[in-house]
Coordinates of C-alpha atoms in Angstrom, one line a residue:
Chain J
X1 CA 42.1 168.6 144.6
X2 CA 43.2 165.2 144.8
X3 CA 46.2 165.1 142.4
X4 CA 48.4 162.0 143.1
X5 CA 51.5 162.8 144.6
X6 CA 54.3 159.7 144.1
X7 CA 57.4 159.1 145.9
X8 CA 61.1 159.0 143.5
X9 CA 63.9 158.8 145.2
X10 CA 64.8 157.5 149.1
X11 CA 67.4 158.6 151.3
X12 CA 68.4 156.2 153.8
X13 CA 70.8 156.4 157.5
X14 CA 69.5 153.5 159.7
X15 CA 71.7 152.3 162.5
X16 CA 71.9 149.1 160.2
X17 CA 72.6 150.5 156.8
X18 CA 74.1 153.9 155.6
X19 CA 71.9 154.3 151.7
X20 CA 69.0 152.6 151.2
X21 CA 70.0 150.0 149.5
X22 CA 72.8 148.7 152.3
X23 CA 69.8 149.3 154.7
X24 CA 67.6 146.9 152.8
X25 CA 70.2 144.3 152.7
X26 CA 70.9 144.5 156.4
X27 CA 66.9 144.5 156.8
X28 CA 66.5 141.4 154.6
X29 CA 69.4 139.6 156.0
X30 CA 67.7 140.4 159.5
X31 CA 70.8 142.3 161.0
X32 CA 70.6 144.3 164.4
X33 CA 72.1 147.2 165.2
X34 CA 71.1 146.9 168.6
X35 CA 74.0 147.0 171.1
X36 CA 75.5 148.5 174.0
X37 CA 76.0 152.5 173.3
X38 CA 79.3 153.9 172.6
X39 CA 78.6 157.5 171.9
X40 CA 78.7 158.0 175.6
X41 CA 79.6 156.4 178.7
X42 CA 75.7 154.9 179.7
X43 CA 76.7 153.2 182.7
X44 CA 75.2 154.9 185.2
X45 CA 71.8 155.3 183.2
X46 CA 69.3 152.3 182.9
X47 CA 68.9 151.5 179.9
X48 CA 71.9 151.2 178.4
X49 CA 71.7 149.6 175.0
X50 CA 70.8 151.9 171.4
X51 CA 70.7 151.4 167.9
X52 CA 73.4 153.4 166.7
X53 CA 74.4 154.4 163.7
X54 CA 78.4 153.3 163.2
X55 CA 80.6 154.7 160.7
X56 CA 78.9 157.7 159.4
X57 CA 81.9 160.2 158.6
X58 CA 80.1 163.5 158.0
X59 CA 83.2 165.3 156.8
X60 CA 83.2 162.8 153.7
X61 CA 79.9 163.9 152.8
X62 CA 79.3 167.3 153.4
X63 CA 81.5 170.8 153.2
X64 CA 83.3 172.1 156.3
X65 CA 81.5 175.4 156.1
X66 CA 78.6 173.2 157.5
X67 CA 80.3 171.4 160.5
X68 CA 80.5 173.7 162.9
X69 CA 77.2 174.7 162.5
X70 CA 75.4 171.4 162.4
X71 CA 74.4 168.7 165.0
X72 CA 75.0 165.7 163.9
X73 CA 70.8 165.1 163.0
X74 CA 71.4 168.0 161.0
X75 CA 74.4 165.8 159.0
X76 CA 72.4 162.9 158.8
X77 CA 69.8 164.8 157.4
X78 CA 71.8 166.5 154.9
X79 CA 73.4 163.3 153.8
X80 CA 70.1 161.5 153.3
X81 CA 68.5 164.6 151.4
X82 CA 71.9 164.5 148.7
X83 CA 71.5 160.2 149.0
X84 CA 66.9 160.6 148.3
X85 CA 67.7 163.7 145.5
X86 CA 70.5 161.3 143.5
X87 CA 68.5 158.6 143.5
X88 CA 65.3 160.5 142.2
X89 CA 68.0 161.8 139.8
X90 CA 66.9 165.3 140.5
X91 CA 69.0 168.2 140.2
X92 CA 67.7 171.0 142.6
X93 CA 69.8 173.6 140.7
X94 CA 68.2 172.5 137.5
X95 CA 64.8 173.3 139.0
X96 CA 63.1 176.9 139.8
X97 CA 63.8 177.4 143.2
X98 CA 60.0 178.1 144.7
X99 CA 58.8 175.1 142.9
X100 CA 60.8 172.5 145.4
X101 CA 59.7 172.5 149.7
X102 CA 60.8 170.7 152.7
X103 CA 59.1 169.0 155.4
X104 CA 60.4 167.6 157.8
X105 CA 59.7 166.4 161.6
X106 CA 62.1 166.4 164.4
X107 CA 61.4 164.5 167.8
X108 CA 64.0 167.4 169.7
X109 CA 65.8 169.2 167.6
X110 CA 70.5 169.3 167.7
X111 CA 70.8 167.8 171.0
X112 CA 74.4 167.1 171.2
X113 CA 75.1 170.5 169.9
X114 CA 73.2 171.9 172.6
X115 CA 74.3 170.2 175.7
X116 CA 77.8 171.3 174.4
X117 CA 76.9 174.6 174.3
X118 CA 74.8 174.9 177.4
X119 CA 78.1 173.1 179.2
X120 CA 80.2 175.9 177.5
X121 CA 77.3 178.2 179.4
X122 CA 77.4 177.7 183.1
X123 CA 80.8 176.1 182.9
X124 CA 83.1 179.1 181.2
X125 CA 80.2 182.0 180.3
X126 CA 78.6 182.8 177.8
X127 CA 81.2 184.2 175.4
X128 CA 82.3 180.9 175.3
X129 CA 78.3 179.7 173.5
X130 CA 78.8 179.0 169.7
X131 CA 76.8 181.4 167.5
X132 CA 75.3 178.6 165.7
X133 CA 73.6 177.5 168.7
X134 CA 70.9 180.1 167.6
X135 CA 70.1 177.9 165.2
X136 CA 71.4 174.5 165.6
X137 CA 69.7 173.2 168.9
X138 CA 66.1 174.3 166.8
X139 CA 62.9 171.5 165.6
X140 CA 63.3 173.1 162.2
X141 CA 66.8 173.2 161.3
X142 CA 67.1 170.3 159.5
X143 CA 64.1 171.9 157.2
X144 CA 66.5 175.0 157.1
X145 CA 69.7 173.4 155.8
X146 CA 68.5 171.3 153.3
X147 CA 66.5 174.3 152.2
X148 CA 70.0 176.3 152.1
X149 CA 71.6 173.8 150.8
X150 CA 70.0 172.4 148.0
X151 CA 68.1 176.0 147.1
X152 CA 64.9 175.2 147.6
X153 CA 62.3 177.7 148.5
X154 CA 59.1 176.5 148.3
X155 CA 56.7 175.8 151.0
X156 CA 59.1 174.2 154.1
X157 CA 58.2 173.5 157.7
X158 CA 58.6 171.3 160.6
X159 CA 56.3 168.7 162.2
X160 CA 56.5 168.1 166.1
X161 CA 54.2 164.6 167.0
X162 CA 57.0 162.7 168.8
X163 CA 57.4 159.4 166.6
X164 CA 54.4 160.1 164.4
X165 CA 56.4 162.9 162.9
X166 CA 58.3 161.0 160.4
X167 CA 54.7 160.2 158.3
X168 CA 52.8 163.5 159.1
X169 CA 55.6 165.1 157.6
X170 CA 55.1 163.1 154.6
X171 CA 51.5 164.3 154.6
X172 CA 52.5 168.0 155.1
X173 CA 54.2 167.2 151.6
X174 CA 51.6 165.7 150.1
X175 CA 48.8 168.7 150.9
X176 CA 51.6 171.4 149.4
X177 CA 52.1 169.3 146.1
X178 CA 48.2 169.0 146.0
X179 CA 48.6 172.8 146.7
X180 CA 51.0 173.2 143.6
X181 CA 54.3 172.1 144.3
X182 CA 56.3 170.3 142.4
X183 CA 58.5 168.4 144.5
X184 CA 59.5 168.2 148.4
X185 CA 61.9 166.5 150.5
X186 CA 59.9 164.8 153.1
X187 CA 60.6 162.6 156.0
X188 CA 62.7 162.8 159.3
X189 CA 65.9 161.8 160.8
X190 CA 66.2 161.5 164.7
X191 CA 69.7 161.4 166.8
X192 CA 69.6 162.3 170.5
X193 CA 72.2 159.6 171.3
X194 CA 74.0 162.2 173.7
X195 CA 74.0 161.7 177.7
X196 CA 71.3 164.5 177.7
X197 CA 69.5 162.9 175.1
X198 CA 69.5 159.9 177.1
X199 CA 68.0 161.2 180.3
X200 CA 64.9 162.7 178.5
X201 CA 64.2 159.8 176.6
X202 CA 64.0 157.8 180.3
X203 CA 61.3 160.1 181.1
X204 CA 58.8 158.6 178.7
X205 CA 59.2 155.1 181.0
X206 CA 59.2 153.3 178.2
X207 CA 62.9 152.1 177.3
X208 CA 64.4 148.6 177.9
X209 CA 66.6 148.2 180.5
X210 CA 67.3 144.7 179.3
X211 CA 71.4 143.6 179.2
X212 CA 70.5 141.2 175.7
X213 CA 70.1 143.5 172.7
X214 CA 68.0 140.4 171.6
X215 CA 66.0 140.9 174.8
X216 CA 65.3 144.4 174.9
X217 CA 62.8 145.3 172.4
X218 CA 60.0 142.1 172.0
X219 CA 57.0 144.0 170.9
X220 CA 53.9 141.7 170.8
X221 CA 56.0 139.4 172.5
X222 CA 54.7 138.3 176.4
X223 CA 58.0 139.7 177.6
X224 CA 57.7 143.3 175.6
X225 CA 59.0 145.6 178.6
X226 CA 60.1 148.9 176.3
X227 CA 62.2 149.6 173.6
X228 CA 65.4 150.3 172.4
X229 CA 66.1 154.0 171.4
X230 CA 68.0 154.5 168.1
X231 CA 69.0 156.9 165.8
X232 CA 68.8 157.5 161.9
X233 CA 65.6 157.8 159.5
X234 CA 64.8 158.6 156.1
X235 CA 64.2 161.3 153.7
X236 CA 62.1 160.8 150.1
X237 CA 61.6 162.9 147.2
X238 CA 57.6 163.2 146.6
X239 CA 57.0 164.8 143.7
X240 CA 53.7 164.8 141.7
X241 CA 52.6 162.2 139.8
X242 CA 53.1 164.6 136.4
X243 CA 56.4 166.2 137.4
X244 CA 57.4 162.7 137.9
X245 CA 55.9 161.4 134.9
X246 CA 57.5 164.5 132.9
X247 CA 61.0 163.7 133.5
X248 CA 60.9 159.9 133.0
X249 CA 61.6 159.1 136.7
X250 CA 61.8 156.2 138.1
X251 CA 58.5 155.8 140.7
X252 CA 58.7 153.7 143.8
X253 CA 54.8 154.5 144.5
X254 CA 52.0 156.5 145.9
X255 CA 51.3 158.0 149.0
X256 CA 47.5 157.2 148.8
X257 CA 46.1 157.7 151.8
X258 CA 46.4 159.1 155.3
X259 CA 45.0 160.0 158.8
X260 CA 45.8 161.1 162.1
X261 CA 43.9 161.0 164.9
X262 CA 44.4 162.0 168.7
X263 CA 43.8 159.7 171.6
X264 CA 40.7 160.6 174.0
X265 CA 38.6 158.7 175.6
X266 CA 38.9 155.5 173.3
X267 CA 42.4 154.6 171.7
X268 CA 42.7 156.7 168.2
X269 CA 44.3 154.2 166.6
X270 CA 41.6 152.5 165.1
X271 CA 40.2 155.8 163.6
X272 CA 43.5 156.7 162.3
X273 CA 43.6 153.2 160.2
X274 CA 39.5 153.4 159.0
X275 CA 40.3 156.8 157.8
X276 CA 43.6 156.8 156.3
X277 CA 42.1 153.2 154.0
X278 CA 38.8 155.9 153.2
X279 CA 41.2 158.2 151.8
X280 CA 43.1 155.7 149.4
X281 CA 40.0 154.1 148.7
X282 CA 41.1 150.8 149.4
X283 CA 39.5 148.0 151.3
X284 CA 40.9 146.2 154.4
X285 CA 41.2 143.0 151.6
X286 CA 43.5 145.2 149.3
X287 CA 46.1 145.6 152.0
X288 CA 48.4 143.3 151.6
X289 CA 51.3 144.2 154.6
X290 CA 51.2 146.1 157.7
X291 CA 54.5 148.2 159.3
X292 CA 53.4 148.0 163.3
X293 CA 53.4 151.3 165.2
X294 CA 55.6 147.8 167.9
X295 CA 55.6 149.9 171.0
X296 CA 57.0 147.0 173.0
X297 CA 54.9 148.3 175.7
X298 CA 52.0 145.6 176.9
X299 CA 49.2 147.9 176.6
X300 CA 49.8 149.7 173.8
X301 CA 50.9 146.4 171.6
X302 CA 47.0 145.2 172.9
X303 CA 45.7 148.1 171.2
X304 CA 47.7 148.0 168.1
X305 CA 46.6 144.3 167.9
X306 CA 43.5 144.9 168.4
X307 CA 42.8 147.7 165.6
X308 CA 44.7 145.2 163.4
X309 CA 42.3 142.4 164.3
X310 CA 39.4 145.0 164.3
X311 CA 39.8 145.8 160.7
X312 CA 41.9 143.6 158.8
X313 CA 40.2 140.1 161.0
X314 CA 42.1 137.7 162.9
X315 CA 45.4 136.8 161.4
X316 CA 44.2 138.6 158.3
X317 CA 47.4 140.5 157.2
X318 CA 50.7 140.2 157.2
X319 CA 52.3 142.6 160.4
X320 CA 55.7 143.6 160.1
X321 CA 58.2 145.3 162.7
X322 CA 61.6 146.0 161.3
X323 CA 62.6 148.7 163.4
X324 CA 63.4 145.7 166.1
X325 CA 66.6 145.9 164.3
X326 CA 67.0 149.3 164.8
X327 CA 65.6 150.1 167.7
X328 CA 62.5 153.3 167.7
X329 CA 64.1 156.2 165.9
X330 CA 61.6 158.5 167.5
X331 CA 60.1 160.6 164.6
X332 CA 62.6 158.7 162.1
X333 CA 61.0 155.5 162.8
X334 CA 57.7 156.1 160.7
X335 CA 60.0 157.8 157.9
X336 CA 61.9 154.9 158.0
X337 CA 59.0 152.4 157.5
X338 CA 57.7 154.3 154.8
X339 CA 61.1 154.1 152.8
X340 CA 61.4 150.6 153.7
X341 CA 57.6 149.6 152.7
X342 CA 58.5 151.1 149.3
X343 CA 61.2 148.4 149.0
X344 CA 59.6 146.1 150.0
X345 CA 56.6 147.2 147.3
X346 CA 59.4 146.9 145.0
X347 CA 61.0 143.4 145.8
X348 CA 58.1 141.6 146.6
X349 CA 59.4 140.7 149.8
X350 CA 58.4 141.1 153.5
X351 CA 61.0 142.1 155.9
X352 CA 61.5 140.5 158.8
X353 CA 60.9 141.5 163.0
X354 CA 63.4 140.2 164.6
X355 CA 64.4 138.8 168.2
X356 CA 60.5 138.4 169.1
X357 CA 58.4 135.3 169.6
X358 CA 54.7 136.5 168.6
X359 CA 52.2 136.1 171.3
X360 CA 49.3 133.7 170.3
X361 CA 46.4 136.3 172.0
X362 CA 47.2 138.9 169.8
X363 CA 45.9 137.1 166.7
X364 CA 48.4 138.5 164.6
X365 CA 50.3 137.3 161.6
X366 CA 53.6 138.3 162.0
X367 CA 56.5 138.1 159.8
X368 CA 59.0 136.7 162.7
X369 CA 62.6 135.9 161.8
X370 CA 63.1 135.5 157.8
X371 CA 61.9 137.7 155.3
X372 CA 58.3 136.3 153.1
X373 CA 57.9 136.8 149.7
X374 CA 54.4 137.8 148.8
X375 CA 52.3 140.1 146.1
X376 CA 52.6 143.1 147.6
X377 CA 50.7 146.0 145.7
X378 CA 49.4 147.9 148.9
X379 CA 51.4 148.5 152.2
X380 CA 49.8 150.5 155.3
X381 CA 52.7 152.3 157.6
X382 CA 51.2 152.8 161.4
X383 CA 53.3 155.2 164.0
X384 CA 52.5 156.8 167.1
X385 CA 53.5 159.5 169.6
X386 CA 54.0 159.8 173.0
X387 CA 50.8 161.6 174.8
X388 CA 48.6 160.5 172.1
X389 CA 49.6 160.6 168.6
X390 CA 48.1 158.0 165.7
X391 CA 48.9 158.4 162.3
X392 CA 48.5 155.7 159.2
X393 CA 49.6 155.8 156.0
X394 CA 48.6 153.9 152.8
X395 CA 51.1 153.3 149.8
X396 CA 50.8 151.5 146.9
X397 CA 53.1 151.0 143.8
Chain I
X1 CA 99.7 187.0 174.0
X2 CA 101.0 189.5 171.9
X3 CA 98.7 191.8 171.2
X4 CA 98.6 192.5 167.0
X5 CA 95.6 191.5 165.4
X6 CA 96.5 190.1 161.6
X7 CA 94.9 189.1 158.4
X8 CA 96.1 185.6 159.4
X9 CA 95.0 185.5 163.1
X10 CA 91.9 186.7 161.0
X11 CA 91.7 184.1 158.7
X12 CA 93.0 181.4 161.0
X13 CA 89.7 182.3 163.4
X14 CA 87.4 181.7 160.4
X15 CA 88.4 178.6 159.6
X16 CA 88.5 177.4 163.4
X17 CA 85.0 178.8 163.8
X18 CA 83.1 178.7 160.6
X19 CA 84.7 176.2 158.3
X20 CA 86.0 176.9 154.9
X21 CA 84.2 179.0 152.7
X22 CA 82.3 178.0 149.8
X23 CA 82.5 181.4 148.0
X24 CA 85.7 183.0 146.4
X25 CA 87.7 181.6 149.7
X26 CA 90.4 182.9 151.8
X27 CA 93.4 182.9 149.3
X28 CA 94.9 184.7 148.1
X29 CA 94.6 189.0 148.2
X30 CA 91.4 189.0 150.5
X31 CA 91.7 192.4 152.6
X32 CA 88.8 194.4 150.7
X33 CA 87.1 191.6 149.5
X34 CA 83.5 191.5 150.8
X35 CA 82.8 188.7 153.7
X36 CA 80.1 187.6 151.4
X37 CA 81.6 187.2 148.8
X38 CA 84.5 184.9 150.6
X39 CA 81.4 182.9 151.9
X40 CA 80.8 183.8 155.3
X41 CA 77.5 185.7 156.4
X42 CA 76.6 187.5 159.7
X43 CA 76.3 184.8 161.7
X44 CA 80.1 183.5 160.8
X45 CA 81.2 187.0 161.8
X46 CA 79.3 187.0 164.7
X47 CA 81.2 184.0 166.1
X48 CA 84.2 185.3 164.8
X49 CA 83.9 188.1 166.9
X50 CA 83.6 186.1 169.6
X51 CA 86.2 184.0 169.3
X52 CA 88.4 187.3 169.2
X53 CA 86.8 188.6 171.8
X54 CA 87.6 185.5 173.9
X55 CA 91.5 185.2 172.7
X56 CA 92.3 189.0 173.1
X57 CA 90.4 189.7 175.8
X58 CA 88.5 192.6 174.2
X59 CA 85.2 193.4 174.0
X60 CA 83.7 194.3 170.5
X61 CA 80.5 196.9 169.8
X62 CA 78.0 194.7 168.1
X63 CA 77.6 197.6 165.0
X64 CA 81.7 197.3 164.8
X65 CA 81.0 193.4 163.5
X66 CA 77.6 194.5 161.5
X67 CA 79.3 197.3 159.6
X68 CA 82.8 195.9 159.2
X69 CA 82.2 194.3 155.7
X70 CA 85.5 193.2 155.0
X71 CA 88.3 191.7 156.5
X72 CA 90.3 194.9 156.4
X73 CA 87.7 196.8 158.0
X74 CA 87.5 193.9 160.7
X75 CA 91.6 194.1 161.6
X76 CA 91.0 197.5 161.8
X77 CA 88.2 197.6 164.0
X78 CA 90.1 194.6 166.0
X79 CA 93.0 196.9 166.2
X80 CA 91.0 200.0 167.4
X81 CA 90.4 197.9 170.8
X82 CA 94.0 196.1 170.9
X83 CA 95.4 200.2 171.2
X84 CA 93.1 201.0 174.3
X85 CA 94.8 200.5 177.6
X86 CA 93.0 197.7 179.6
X87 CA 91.1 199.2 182.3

């Protein structure tokens, strides 16, 4: 069954825009959020610039029953899930509760909340370990609470493929509204901004270590050399083309297609991309804007650029990389892109990446510096995960 | 520490270690009103109890917290241990 599923309603908290629509602004206007961390003291780490989200005040948004009991990915998440259901204009208590899911992906899980608790652990005992650390620390607990919250019952789950999460979440969605139904929050936030964050994200070798926040993340750039590590993503409401249809709601697009594919011997990526077009039935010539997986890493831009060149031809679409004003949000990134290629379906308008000077080997249009105005019918959203994760996915308004 | 165990140590816990309820709340007459029904589930008790059991410096039976359903059946249960000489 191949019933179209459409996407109403976007929940945004980027490090450079709290709502969607402050986050487009900011994207447009080609702010950064990029800048030293403040959550915690980073100086003896190496890389010591983040894209953080600044002035988020989750006691403004949500009840205290829910603070001591949530991390602060789990607030984010919650506060995108409210900001994605009121702009779909969807009332979950107006709905039966088994027709509405949740899917969501999750990079690590409450990280903050955890390294407080383990502290409380081997530093005082462990009658001094909140109760809500059964819970808070877990992959699928933002899934949970904005099942709780919001009542919704129907098929929910969490995705774990590092920073291809945020869009295989997306297609988790899409097979249980094919599946029957109605509506699901999809999507992923990341936050693992916290000291012990920090050192597990070094392990991947990948981040910047760069002192200029518009040094540190260059991808397809001759000096790429990492990224910068941020925090945020978004949540959408996907609903099926007829539930949408039935209540008059306002549709941003489709999710049409989608692969994923797993490195072996040869790069994935390519596969990913071929299949993903197959399954929206669209030609490399209908595709008119690319969101870059923009790894920043040397080898891993080459292969990105390549499967670009491979299948669109030299030069032959526009590449975009927003997140360089955000910095990778891990398995919010992708979510993010796919929120933000919806807006850009919808304005007819390119976003910027920012801070990079494109590489003339790659063979790559990119949209560098100022935002382009073009036709855009047709976007393709690329992400991938540490150890081997592709994923692409086709929208179109 | 003086060693009484009241509705508004009680109360005050709750709010310290589970936020305010959503449900009928904590005003008011609340001694044989059901946890649930305030708004807090097991796992709120559960830290409850731990908090007391950290303040006091008591140790509570796990089926005292599962079976006291109320607040007055939690002072009591509280108070049960507060009366037994420490070792």
């Amino acid at each position: 069954m191949t019933a179209s599923v459409v996407v109403t309603g976007l929940g945004v908290t980027a490090p450079n825009g709290l709502g969607a629509r402050d986050y487009w602004n900011a994207t447009l206007a080609g702010k950064s959020a990029i800048g030293p961390l403040t959550h915690f003291d980073a100086s003896p780490y190496p890389a010591k610039l983040a894209g953080e989200i600044t002035g988020f005040t989750a006691e403004d948004h949500l009840p205290s029953r829910l603070m001591p009991q949530t991390d602060r990915v789990t607030r984010l998440s919650l506060v995108a899930a409210d900001w994605a259901l009121a702009d779909a204009q969807v009332r979950p208590a107006e709905l039966p509760e088994f027709d509405m899911g949740v899917s969501t992906a999750s990079s690590a899980g409450g990280f903050e909340f955890s390294q407080r608790e383990l502290k409380n652990l081997w530093s005082k005992g462990g009658q001094y370990v909140s109760a809500y650390q059964s819970f808070a620390w877990f992959y699928a607990v933002n899934t949970g609470q904005i099942s709780i919250r919001n009542g919704m019952k129907g098929p929910s789950g969490v995705v774990v493929t590092d920073q291809s999460g945020g869009l295989d979440a997306v297609a988790q969605a899409r097979r249980q509204i094919r599946k029957g139904t109605r509506l699901v929050v999809a999507g992923a936030v990341d936050a693992l901004l916290c000291s012990w964050g920090w050192v597990g994200l070094h392990t991947s070798g990948r981040l910047s270590t760069a002192a200029e926040p518009t040094h540190a993340y260059l991808p397809f750039d001759d000096r790429a050399d990492g990224h910068v590590a941020g925090e945020g993503g978004a949540l959408l409401i996907t609903e099926s083309a007829e539930s949408a249809r039935a209540r008059g709601a306002k549709v941003y697009g489709e999710i049409a297609g989608y692969a994923a594919t797993f490195d072996g011997r040869e790069p994935g990526l390519r596969k990913a991309v071929e299949l993903a077009l197959a399954d929206a039935r669209v030609l490399p010539s209908e595709v008119d804007v690319v969101f870059a997986d923009a790894a920043a890493d040397p080898e891993l831009d080459r292969i990105e650029a390549e499967t670009l060149v491979a299948v669109f031809g030299p030069r032959g679409v526009p590449v975009t990389a927003p997140k360089t004003m955000t910095g990778r949000l891990y398995a919010g990134g992708a979510a993010l892109d796919l929120a933000t290629a919806f807006l850009a379906l919808e304005d007819g308008v390119i976003p910027p990446t920012v801070h990079i000077e494109a590489a003339e080997r790659f063979g790559l249009d990119l949209v560098v510096s100022q935002p382009r105005p073009a036709a855009l019918r047709t976007a393709l959203v690329l992400a991938r995960g540490h150890g081997g994760f592709n994923s692409a996915m086709v929208v179109r308004s | 520490m003086s060693q009484t165990f009241t509705l508004d140590d009680l109360k005050r816990i709750l709010l310290e270690g589970s936020g305010a309820p959503e449900g009928t709340g904590l005003s008011g007459d609340v001694l044989d009103t059901e946890f649930s029904d305030i708004g807090y589930d097991s796992l709120a008790l559960l830290e409850t109890a731990g908090r007391v059991e950290r303040e006091y410096g008591i140790e509570l039976d796990e089926a005292v917290v599962g079976d006291a359903s109320t607040p007055r059946a939690f002072l009591a249960a509280v108070s049960a241990h507060l009366m037994t000489p420490a070792a």
